[in-house]
Amino acid sequence: MKVLVAIKRVVDYNVKVRPKADGSDVDLNNVKMSLNPFCEIAVEEAVRLKEAGKVTEIIAVSVGAKVVQEQLRTALALGADRAIMIETDNNVQPLGVAKLLNAVVAKESPDLVILGKQSIDGDNNQTGQMLAALSGMGQGTFASNVELGDGSVEVTREVDGGLQTVSLKLPAVVTTDLRLNEPRYASLPNIMKAKKKPLDIFTPEDLGVTLAASVTTLSVEPPAERQAGIKVASVEELVDKLRNEAKVIS
């Protein structure tokens, strides 16, 4: 069984992001970048399925500039067998990523595609669902447990009312939630081995995909600073301030 795992390069979650001086985008100069945390969970789940003897090959795939090779090598060090990089300097939006992944799915014919449910930069939570729609595969989103069966996968997913379990015929798309697993750290020997694992590079043109942005960023700015709170001596004073200063009650 072949598993395709999509990963993304993002600003490290410990970094406090800042907008550029002109407000055009987020400032990425000298900023630490890392593997998206939800993507780490996706890689870990694929590796666990392989360790359980249910998966024979794990392919990591990512879209971005040449520097995304760093995160692909991390995925290889964590247990992926080979990697595919779709090289582009454009800021690819979720639909474009889904189209590129769909082209890779057509090329590789994986039995299961695992993605993080969202990235911590865009927080769109769209790519997995769009890929399922484009490929015609069933989808199990927000997975907190994954059980592979004979020609099917059972996904326990987190919903507002609790947990929902769905059974999907393979091939299928699964997006991972935080409680699915605890990702491992890459050991030094595996990091060294990852340097020798195959990494294929394609362009969107190689895959027959034309990218077109449908959303334009007009400006990026930090949130407004919150004013300090105050203490009041009585309920009457509180009501007076809510009515006359904050004007939230009449």
Phi, psi and omega in degrees: 000135182253133179241132176255127180242120179269134180230163182222143174272124182224168172296135181305141187293345179275351184272135174272110186286152179227144176283158174294161182301326181272000178072016184278334183191183175281139180281116182252007180292125178058031179259136179291130178248152182207180177283131180307129184306320179292330176289325175302319179295321178296316178297315180301318180295319178297319180295320179295322178294325178290319179296332178279358178083014182262348182230140180256333183214137177241126179244121176267138180224142179212158181241131177159191179285178184304329184295343180292348175301329179301315180287327176294321177294326175297316178298322177294321178292331179281346176139354177293150184272323177207169186225154176231126176248129174258104190275125175202142178269357180283153174278097187276128181272166187310317180296320178296318177298317180298321178294320178294317178295324178296323177293322177293321177300316178296328182281320187261338182051057179287155176277335182213137175243126180242130178227156167293148184295335179196165173258153185277000176265303180277331181054035185280326182053054184230327192300314181300315181293320179294321178297317179300318180293317182291323184271345182078013179272154174290158183226142172234106186262161177055046186288130173251352174201139181229126178234117179275133177243198179276098180078012181210166175224135179255122184243122172267121187241148181273124178235172184302324184271001181140237181238142177232134179249128180237146177250125185241140173283141177279145002285154184212164177247131178233132174249139191263144175253173187297324187274008180292316180195178175245110184300147178273168173265146178284129179280159181299316177300320180290328176295320179292320179295327182298333181294337183260355180284148184292138176226110180267141182242129176232165171248162176305325180294323178300328182266001178073029182246129175258123183266133177220125181286134177253349180233134179245131177279119181276319179195157176232128180215152180289156177294152180297141179290137180281140178283151180294147178280169179229160175256144178242153186274340184206167177296323181298318178294322178298313180299320181297317180290322178294326182278316190262331181260304180284332181055043178258352173228159181243000000 
